[in-house]
Tab-separated table of C-alpha atoms in Angstrom:
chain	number	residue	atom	x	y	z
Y	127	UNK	CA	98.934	151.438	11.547
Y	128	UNK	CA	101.061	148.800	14.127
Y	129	UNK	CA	104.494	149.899	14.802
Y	130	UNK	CA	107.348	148.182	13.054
Y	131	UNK	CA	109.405	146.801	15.717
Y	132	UNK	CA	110.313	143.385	18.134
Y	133	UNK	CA	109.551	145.752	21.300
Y	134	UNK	CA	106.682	143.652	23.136
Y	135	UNK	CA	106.239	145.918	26.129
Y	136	UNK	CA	106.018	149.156	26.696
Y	137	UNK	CA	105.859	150.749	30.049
Y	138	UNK	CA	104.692	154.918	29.516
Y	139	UNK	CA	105.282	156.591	32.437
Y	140	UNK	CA	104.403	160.643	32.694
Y	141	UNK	CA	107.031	162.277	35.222
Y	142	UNK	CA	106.178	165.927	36.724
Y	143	UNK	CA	108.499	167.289	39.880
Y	144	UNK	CA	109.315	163.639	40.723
Y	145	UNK	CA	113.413	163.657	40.997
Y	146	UNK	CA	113.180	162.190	44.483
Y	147	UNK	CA	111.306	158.995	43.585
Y	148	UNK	CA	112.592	158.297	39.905
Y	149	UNK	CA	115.895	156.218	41.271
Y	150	UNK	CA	113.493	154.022	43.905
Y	151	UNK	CA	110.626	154.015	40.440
Y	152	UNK	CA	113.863	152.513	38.427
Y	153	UNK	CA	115.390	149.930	40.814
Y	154	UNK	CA	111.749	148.527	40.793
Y	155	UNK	CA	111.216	148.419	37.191
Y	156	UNK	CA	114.332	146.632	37.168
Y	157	UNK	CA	112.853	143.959	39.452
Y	158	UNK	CA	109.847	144.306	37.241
Y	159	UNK	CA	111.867	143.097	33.707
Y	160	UNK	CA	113.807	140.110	35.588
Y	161	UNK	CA	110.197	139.100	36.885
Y	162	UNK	CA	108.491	139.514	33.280
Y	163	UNK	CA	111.918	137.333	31.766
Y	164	UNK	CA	111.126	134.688	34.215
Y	165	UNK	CA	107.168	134.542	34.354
Y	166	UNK	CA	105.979	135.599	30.688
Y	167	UNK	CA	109.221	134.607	28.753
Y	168	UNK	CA	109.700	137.895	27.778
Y	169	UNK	CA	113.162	139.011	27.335
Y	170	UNK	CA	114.255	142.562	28.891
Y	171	UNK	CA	115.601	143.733	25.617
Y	172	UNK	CA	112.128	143.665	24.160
Y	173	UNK	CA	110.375	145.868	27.401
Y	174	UNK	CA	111.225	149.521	27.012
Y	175	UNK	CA	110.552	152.158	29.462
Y	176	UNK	CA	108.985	155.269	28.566
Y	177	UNK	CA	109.376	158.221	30.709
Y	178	UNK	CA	107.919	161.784	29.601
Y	179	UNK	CA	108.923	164.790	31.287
Y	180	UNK	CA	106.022	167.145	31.820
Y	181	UNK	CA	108.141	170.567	31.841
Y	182	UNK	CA	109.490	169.531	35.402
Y	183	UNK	CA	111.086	172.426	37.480
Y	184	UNK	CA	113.115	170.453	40.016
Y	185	UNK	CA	116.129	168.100	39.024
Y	186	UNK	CA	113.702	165.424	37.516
Y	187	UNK	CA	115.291	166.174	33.889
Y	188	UNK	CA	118.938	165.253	34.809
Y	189	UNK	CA	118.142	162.304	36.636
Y	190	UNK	CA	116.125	160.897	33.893
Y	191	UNK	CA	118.499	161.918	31.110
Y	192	UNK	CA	121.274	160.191	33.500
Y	193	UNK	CA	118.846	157.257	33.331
Y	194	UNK	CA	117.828	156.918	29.504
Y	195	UNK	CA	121.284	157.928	28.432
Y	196	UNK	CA	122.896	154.585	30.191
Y	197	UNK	CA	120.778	152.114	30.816
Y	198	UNK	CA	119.176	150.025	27.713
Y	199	UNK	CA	115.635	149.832	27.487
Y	200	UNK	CA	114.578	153.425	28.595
Y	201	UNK	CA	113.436	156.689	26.758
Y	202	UNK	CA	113.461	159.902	27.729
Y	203	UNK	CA	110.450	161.957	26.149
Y	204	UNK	CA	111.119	165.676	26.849
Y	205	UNK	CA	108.342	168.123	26.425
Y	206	UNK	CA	108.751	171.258	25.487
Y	207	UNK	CA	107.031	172.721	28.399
Y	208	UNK	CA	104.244	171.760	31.027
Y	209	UNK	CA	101.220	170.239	29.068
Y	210	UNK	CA	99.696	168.507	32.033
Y	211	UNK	CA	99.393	165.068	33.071
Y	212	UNK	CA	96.361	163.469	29.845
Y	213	UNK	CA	98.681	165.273	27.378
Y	214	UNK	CA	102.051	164.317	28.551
Y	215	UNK	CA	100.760	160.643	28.916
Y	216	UNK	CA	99.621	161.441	25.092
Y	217	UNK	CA	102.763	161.681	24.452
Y	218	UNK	CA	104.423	158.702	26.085
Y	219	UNK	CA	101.997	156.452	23.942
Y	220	UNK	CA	102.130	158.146	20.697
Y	221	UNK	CA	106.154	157.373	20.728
Y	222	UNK	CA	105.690	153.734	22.021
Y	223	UNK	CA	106.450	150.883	20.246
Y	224	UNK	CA	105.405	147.618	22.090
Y	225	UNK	CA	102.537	145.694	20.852
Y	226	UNK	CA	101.372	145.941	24.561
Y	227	UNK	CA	101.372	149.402	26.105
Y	228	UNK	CA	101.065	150.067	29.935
Y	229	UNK	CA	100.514	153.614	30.950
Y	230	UNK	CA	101.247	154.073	35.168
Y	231	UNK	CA	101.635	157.336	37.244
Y	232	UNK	CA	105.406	157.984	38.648
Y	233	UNK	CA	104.906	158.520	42.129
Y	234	UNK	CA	104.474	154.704	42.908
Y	235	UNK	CA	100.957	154.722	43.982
Y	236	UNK	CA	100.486	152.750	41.046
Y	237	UNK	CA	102.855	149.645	42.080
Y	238	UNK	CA	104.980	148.456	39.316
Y	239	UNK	CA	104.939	144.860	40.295
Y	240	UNK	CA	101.370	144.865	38.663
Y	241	UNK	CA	102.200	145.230	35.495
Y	242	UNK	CA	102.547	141.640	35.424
Y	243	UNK	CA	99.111	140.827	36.755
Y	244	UNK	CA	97.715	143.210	33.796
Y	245	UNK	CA	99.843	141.324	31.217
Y	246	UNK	CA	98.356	137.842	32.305
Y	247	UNK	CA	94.886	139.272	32.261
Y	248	UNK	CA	95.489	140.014	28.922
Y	249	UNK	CA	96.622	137.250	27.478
Y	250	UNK	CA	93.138	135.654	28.240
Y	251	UNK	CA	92.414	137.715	25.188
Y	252	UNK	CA	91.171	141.068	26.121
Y	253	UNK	CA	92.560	144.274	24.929
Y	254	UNK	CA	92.482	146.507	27.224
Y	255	UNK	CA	92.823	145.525	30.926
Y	256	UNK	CA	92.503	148.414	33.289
Y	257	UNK	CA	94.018	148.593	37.253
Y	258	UNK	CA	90.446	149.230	39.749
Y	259	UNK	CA	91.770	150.280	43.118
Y	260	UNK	CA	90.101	148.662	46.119
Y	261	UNK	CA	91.431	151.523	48.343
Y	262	UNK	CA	93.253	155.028	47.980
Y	263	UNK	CA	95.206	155.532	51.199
Y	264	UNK	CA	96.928	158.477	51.773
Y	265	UNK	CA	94.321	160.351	49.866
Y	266	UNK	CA	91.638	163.076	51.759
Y	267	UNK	CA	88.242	162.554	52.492
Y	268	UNK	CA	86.844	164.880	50.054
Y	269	UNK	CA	88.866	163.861	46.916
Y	270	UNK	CA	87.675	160.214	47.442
Y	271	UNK	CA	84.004	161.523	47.942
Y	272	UNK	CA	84.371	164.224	44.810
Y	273	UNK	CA	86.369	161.472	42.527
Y	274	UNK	CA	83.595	159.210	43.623
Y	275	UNK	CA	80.688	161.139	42.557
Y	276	UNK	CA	82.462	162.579	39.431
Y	277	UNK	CA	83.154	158.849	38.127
Y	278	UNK	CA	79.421	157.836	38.518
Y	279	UNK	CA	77.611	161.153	37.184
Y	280	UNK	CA	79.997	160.307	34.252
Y	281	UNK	CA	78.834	157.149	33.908
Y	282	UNK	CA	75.069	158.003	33.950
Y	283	UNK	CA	75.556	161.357	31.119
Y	284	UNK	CA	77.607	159.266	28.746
Y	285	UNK	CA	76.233	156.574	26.630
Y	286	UNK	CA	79.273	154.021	26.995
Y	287	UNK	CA	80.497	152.109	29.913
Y	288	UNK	CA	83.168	154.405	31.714
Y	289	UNK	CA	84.405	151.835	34.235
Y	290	UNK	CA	84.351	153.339	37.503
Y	291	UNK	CA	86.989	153.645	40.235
Y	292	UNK	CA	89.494	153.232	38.078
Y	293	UNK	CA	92.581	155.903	37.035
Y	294	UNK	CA	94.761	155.720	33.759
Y	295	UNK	CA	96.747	152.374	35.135
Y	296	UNK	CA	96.042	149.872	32.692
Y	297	UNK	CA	97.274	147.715	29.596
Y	298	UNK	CA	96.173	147.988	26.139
Y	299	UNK	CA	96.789	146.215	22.599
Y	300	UNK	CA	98.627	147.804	20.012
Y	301	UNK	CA	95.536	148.205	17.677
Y	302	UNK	CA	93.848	149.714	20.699
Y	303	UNK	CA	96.425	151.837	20.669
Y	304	UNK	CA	96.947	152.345	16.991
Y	305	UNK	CA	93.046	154.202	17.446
Y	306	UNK	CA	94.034	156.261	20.717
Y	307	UNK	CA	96.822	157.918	18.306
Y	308	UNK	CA	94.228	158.695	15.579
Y	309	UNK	CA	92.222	160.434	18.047
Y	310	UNK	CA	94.020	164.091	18.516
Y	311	UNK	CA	91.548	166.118	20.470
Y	312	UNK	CA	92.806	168.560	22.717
Y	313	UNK	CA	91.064	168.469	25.804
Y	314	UNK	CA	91.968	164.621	26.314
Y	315	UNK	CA	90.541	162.027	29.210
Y	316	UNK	CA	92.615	158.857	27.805
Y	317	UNK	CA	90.272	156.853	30.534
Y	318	UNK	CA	87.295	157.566	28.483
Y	319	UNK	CA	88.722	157.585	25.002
Y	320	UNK	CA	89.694	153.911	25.283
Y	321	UNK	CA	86.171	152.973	26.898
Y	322	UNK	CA	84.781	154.602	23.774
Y	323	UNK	CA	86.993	152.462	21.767
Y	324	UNK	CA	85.520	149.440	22.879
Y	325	UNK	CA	86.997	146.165	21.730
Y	326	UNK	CA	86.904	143.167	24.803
Y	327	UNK	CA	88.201	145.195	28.411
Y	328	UNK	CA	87.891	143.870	31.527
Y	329	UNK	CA	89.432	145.200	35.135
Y	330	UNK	CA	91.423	143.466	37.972
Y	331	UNK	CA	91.534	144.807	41.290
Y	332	UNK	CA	94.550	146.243	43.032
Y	333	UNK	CA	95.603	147.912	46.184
Y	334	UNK	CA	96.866	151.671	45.537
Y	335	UNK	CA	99.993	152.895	47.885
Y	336	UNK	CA	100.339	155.660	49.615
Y	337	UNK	CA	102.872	158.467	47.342
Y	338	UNK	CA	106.259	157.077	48.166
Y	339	UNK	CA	107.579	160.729	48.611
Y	340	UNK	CA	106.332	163.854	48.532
Y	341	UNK	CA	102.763	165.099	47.720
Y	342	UNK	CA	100.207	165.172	44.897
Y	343	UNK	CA	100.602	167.486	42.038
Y	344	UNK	CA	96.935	167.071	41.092
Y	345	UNK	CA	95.492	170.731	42.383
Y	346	UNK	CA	92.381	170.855	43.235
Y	347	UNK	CA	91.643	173.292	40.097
Y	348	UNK	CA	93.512	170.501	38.067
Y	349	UNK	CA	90.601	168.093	39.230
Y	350	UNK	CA	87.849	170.327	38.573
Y	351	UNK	CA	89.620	170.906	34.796
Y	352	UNK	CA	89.672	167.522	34.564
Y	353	UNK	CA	86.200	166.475	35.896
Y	354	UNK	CA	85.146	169.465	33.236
Y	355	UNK	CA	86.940	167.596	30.314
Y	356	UNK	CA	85.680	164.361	30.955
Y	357	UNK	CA	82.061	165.956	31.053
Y	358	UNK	CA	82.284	167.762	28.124
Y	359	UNK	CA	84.284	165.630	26.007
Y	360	UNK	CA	81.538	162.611	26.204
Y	361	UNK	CA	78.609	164.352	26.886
Y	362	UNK	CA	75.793	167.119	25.930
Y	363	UNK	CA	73.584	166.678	28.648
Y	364	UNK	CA	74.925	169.805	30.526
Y	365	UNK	CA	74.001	171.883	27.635
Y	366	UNK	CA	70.476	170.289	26.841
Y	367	UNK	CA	70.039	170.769	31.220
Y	368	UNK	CA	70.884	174.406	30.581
Y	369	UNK	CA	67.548	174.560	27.687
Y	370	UNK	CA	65.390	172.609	30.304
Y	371	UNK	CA	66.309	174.709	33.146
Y	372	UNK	CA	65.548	177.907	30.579
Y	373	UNK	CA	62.135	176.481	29.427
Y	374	UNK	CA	61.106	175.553	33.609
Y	375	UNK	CA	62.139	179.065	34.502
Y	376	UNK	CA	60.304	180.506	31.728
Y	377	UNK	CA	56.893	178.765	32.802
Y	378	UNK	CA	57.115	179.286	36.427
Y	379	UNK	CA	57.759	182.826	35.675
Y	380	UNK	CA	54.583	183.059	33.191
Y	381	UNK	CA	52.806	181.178	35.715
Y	382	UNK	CA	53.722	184.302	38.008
Y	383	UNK	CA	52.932	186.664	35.778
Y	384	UNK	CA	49.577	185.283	35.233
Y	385	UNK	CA	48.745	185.021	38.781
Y	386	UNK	CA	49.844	188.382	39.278
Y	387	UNK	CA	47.723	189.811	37.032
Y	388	UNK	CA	44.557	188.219	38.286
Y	389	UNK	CA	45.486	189.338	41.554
Y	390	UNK	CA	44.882	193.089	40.157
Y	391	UNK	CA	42.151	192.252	38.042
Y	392	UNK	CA	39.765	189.961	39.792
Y	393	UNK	CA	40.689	191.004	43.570
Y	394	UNK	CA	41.903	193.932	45.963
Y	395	UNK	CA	45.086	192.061	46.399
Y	396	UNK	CA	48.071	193.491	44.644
Y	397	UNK	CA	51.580	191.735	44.899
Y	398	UNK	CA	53.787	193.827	46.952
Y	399	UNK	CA	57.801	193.767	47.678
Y	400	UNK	CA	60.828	194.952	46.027
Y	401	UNK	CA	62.616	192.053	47.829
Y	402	UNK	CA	60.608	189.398	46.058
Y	403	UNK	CA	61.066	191.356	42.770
Y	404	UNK	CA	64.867	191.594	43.265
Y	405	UNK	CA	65.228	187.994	44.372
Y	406	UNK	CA	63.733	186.773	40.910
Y	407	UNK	CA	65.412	189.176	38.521
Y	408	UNK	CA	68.662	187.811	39.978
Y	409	UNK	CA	67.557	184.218	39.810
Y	410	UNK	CA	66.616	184.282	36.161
Y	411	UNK	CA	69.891	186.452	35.427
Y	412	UNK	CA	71.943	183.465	37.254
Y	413	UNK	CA	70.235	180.690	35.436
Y	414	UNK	CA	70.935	183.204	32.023
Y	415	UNK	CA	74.789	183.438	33.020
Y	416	UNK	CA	74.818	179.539	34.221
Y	417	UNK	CA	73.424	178.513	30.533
Y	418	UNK	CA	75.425	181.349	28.947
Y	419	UNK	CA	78.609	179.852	30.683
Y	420	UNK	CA	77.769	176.552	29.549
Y	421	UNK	CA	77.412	176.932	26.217
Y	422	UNK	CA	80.880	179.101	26.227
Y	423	UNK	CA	82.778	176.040	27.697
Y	424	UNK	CA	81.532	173.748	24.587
Y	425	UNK	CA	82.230	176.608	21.939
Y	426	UNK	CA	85.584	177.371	23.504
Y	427	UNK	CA	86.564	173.838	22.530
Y	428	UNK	CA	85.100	174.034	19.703
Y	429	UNK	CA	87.733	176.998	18.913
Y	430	UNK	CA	90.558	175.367	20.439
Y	431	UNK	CA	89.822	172.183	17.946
Y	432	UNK	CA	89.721	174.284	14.557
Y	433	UNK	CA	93.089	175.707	15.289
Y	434	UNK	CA	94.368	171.781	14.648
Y	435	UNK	CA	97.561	172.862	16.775
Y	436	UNK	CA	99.946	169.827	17.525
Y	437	UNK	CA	98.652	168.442	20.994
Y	438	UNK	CA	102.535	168.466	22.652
Y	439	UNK	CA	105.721	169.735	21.487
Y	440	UNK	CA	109.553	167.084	22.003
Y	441	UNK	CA	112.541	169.124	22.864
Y	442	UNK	CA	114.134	165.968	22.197
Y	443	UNK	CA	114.211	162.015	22.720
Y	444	UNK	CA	116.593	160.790	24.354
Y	445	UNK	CA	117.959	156.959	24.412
Y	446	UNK	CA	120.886	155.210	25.601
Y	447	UNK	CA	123.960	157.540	24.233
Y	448	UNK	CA	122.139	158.218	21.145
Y	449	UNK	CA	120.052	161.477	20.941
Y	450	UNK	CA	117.447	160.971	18.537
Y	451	UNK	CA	115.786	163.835	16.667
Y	452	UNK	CA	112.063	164.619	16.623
């Protein structure tokens, strides 16, 4: 169901250990809203600001309280604790009120100036318009060559477009959004969510900065969890890989078996070698532990979906000198 309200933009922004950039992230959005007044017509008491705070450890909190408590048009989300970056962004959107909702990363790789680029794009009539970066500087050699194979093995296992090169900057309608909140699954990859949601999206191109301070809170065990959802959440290829690799290992090894066996019976060759013996009993136990593995990652979020636990919990909201309950 659409939000009650006049808000017609809403900018969700998840925040994580970021207290050094959120003042320079502000002054631009500023710029941003006297931009949007004088390009799109669209007043700045109709553009809200959404930051979420991710369970930050540094002084992020203050300065963002600071922030939403006295200047109009910003809210503070503030999560109980870490939930990591898909679920904190969760967050952001399920409290947003705009009938167009941008979602950007804090640390001003994602240039807020764009937002109005997205906005025109989608008043062509699309509803979703998502950011595709032409570069990534700043960024290592082997995350661009891991991000770029994860994004196109994604995009061959699942059986929806998955646009590729492209992170969580984008703008979507309020009924796409309306469907993103009806979708509560836990292990969450928003990119892929709204591609399965479909309606008309389309992608502009964009040049990525460099951080503006500091360095990436994306781990690489944070990538690999993240690679892992967006696998499993779209796709059950790795599981039906894990029954063909069982079925090929079980007819090379009858294959063996049966030329073993005419080795004793029809010649005076016998096969010899504890090595070779070893090296195939721990084969076909790694393949058994691979498929075993496999199938516990699908079942394990299989568990964590029947407990129907909230996806986030608010501390509180805060806006302006108001604090508003949750």
């Amino acid at each position: 169901m659409s939000k009650n309200s006049n808000i017609q933009l809403s900018i969700v922004i998840p925040i994580y250990n970021e207290q050094g950039i959120i003042p320079e992230l502000v002054d631009r959005l500023e710029s941003v809203k006297v931009q949007i007044r004088k390009d799109l017509q669209i007043s700045p008491d109709k553009v809200e600001v959404i930051l979420v705070n991710d369970g930050s450890k540094d002084n992020s909190f203050s300065v963002m309280r600071s922030i939403s408590e006295t200047t109009a048009g910003y809210r503070l989300v503030n999560l109980s604790r870490n939930y990591g970056h898909q679920l904190a962004t969760t967050a952001g959107i399920d409290v947003s009120r705009g009938q167009a909702v941008v979602v950007m990363d804090g640390d001003l790789q994602d240039p807020p100036e764009f937002i109005i680029e997205l906005y025109r794009k989608m008043l062509e009539g699309y509803d979703v318009v998502y950011a595709r970066r032409k570069k990534r500087p700043g960024e290592s050699i082997f995350k661009l060559a891991t991000a770029k194979i994860f994004y196109r093995i994604l995009k061959k296992i699942t059986s929806f477009d998955i646009p590729l090169d492209t992170g969580d900057f984008r703008i979507m309608s309020r009924r796409v959004v309306d469907v993103l909140c009806s979708m509560r699954e836990s292990h969450r990859y928003i990119r892929g969510l709204i591609s399965w949601i479909g309606f008309q999206q389309t992608g502009i191109e964009y040049e990525r900065a460099e951080r503006f301070e500091g360095s990436t809170k994306f781990s690489i065990g944070k990538m690999i969890k993240f690679a892992v959802d967006g696998i499993t959440s779209f796709s059950a290829i790795p599981l039906r890989l894990a029954s063909y690799l069982g079925m090929a290992t079980a007819f090379l090894g009858f294959l063996y078996a049966a030329h073993a066996i005419y080795l004793k019976m029809f010649t005076q060759e016998t096969i010899q070698g504890w090595t070779s013996m070893v090296i195939i009993i721990l084969l076909l136990g790694g393949i058994q532990l691979l498929s075993i593995g496999l199938i516990g990652e699908y079942l394990s979020r299989v568990h964590e979906e029947s407990k129907k636990r909230p996806l986030y919990v608010i501390e509180d909201i805060y806006e302006n000198v108001s604090r508003k309950k949750k």
